[in-house]
mmCIF file of C-alpha atoms in Angstrom:
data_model
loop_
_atom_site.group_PDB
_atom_site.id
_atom_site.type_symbol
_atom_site.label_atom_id
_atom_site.label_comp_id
_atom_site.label_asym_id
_atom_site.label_seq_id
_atom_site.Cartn_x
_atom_site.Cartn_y
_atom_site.Cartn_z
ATOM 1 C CA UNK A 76 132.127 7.281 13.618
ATOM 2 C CA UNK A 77 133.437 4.837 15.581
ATOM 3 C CA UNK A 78 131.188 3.471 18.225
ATOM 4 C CA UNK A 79 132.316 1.890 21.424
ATOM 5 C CA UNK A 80 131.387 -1.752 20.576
ATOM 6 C CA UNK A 81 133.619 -3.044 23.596
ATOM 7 C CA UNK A 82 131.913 -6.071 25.203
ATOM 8 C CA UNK A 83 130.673 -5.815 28.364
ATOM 9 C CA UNK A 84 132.624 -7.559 30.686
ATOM 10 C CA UNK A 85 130.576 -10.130 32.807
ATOM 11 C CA UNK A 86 131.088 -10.682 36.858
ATOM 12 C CA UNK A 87 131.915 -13.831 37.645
ATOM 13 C CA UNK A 88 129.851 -15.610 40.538
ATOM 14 C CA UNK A 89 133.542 -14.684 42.104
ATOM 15 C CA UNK A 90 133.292 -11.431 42.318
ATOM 16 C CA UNK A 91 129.704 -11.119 42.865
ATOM 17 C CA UNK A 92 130.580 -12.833 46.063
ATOM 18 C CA UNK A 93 133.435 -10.997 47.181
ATOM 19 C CA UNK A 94 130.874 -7.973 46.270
ATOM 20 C CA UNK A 95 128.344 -9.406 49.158
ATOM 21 C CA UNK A 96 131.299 -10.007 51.654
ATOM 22 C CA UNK A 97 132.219 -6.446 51.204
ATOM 23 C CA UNK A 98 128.645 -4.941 51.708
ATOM 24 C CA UNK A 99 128.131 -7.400 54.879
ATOM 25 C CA UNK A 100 131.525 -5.971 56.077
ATOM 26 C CA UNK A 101 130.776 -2.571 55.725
ATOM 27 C CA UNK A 102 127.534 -2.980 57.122
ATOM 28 C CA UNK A 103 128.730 -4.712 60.247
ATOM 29 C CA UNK A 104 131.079 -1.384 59.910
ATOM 30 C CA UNK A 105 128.734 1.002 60.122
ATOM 31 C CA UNK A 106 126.547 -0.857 62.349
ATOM 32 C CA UNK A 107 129.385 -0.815 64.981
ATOM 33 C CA UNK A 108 130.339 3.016 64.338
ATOM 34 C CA UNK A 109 126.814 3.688 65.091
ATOM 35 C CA UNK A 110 127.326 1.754 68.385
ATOM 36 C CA UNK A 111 130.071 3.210 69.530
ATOM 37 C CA UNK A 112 128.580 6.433 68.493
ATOM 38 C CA UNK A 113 126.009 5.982 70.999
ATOM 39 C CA UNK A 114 128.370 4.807 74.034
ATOM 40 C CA UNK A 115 130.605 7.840 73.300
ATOM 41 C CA UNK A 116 127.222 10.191 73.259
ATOM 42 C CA UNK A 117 125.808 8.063 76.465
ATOM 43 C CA UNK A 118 129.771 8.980 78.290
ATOM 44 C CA UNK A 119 129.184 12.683 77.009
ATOM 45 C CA UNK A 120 126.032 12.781 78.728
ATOM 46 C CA UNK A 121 127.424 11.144 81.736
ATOM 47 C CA UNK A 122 130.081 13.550 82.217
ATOM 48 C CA UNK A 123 128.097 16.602 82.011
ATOM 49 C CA UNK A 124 125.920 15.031 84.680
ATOM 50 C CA UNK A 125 128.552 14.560 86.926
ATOM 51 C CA UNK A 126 129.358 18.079 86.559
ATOM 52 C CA UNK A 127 126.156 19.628 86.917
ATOM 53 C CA UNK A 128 126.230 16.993 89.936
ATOM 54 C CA UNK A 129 129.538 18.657 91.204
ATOM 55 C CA UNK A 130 128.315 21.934 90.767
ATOM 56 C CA UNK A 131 124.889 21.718 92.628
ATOM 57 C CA UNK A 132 126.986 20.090 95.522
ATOM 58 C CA UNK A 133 129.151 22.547 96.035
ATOM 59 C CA UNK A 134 126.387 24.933 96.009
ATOM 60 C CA UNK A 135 125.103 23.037 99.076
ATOM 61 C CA UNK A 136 128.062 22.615 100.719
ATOM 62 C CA UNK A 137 128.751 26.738 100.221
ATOM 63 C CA UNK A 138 125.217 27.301 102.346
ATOM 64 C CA UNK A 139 125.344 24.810 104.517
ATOM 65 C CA UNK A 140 129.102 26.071 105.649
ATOM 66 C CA UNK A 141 127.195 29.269 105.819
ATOM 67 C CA UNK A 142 124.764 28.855 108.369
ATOM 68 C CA UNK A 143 127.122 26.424 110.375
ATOM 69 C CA UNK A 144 129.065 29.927 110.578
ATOM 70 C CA UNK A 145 125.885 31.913 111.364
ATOM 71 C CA UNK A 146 124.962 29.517 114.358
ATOM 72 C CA UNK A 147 128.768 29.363 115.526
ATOM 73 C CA UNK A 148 128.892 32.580 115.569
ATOM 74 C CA UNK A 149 125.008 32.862 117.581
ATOM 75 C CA UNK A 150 126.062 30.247 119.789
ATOM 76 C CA UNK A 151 129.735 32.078 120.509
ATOM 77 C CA UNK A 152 128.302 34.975 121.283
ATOM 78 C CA UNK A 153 125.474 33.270 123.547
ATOM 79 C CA UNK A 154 128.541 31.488 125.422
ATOM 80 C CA UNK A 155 130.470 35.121 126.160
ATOM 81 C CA UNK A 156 127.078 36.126 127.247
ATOM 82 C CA UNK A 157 127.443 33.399 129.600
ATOM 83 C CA UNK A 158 130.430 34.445 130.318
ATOM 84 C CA UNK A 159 129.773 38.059 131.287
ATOM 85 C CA UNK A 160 126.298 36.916 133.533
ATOM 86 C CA UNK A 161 128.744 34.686 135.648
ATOM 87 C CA UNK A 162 131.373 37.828 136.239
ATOM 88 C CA UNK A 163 128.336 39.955 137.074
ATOM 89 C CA UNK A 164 127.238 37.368 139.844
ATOM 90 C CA UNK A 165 130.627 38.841 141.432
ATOM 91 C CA UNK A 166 132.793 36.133 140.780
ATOM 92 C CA UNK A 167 136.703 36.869 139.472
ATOM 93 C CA UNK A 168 137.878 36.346 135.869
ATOM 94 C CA UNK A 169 140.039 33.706 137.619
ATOM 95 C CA UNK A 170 137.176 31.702 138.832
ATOM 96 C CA UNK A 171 135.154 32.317 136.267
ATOM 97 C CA UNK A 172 137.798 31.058 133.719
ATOM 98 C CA UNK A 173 137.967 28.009 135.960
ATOM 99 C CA UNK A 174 134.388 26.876 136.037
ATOM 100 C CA UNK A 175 133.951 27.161 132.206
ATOM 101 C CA UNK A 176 137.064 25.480 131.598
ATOM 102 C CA UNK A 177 138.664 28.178 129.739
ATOM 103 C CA UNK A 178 141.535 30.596 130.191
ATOM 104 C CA UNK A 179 141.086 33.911 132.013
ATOM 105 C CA UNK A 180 142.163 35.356 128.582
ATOM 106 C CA UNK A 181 139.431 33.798 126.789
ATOM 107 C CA UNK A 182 137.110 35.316 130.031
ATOM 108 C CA UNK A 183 138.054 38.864 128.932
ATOM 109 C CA UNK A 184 137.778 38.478 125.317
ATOM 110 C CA UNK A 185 134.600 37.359 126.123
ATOM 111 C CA UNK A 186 133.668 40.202 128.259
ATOM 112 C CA UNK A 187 135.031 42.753 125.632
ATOM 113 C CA UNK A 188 133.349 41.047 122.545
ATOM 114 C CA UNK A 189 130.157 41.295 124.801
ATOM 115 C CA UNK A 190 130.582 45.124 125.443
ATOM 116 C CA UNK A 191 131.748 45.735 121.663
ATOM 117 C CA UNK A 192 128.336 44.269 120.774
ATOM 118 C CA UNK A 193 126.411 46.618 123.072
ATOM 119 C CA UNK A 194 127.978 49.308 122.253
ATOM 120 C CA UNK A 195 127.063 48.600 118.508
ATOM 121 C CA UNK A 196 123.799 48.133 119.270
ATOM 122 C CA UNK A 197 123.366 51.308 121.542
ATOM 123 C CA UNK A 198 124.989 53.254 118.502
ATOM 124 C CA UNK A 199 122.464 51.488 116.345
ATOM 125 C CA UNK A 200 119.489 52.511 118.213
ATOM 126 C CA UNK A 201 121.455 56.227 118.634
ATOM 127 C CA UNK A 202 121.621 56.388 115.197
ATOM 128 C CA UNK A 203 117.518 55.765 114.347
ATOM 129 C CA UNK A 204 118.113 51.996 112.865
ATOM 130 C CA UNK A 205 114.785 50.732 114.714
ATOM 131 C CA UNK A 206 116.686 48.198 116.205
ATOM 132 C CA UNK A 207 115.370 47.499 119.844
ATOM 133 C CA UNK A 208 116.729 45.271 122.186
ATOM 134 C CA UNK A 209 113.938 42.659 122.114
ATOM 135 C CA UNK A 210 115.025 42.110 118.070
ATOM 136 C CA UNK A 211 118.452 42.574 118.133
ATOM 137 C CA UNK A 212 118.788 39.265 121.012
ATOM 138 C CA UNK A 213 116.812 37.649 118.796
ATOM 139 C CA UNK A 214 118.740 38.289 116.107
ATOM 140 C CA UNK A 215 121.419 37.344 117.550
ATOM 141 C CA UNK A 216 120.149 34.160 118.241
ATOM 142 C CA UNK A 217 119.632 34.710 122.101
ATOM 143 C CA UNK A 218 116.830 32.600 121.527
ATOM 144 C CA UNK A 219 117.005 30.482 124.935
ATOM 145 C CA UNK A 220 117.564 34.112 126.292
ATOM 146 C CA UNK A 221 120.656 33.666 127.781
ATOM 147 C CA UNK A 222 121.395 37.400 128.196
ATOM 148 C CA UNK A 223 117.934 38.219 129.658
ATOM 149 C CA UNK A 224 117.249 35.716 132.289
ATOM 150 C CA UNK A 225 115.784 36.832 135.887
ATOM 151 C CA UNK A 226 118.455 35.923 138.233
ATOM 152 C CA UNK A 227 117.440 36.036 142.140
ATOM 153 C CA UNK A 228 117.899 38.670 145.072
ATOM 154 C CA UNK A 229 120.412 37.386 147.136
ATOM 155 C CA UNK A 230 120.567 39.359 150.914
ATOM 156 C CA UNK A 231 123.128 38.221 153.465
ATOM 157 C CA UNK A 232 124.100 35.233 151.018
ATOM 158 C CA UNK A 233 120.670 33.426 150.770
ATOM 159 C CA UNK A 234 118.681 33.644 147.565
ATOM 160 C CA UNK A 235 115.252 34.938 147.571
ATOM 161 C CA UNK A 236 113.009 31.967 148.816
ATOM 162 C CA UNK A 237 110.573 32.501 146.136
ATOM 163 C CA UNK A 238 113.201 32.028 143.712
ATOM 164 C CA UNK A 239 115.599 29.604 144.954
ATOM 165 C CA UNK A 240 117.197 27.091 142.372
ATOM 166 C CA UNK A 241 113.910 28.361 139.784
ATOM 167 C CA UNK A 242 115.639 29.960 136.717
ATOM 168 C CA UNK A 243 112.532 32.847 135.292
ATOM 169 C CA UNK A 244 111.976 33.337 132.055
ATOM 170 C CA UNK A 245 112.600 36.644 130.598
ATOM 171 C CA UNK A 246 110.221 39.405 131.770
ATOM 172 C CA UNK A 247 108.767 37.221 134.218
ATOM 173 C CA UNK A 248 108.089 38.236 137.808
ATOM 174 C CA UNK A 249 110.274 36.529 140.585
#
């Protein structure tokens, strides 16, 4: 049999050094990689952040552009309210439209949107909703009770004396 007697070959000091270099390199490699591995995980992160970020903002922005329509809308329908207690104090669309500095148009849309909404609400209570009046201002934020408020007797074109240039709270006596 025939043995394998080939010598063993040395390593020079040469390539024992070139050996080193090689593992320093590929240590500095891997060192590096594992640096840039984290930056790329720490930008990862970042960006679903910023999403989550995005996404919880627009939430907010969804409700607050909700109740900025829900108080429009109370405050709109407080200002036609307006609108019909100034026709009912017997002046004409005309001058009504001109004190409010709005179009006589805009007066009877007013005036309609404010008898739609009774109407709605008289059906409401027709139909057994539960809905009284005293809720349904409320409700529709008449909180500063704009539709209810005491006006004064006028006779021969004087107000009442008792009441003259006091504005009553609702369900107060004059």
């Amino acid at each position: 049999m025939a043995e394998n007697t080939a010598p063993k070959r040395r390593t020079s000091a040469k390539a024992i050094q070139a050996r080193k270099a090689a593992a320093e390199l590929a240590a500095q490699f891997q060192a590096a990689e594992a640096t840039r591995l984290d930056i790329a995980a720490q930008r990862m992160l970042l960006d679903q952040q910023i999403t989550e970020s995005e996404e919880e903002t627009e939430r907010q922005v969804a409700k607050l552009r909700a109740r900025r329509e829900k108080l429009t809308a109370q405050k709109r329908a407080t200002a036609e309210r307006l609108v019909v207690r100034m026709l009912d104090t017997g002046v004409s669309q005309a001058e009504a439209a001109q004190r409010f500095g709005i179009t006589v148009d805009q007066v009877r849309t007013a005036k309609a949107n404010v008898e739609q909404r009774a109407a709605a609400e008289q059906q409401s209570v027709e139909d057994g909703d539960g809905a009284d009046s005293a809720s349904t201002g409320a409700s529709t934020g008449d909180a500063a009770g704009a539709g209810s408020a005491t006006l004064p007797q006028q006779q021969n074109g004087q107000q009442d004396s008792a009441a003259a240039g006091v504005t009553q709270p609702p369900g107060s006596a004059v």
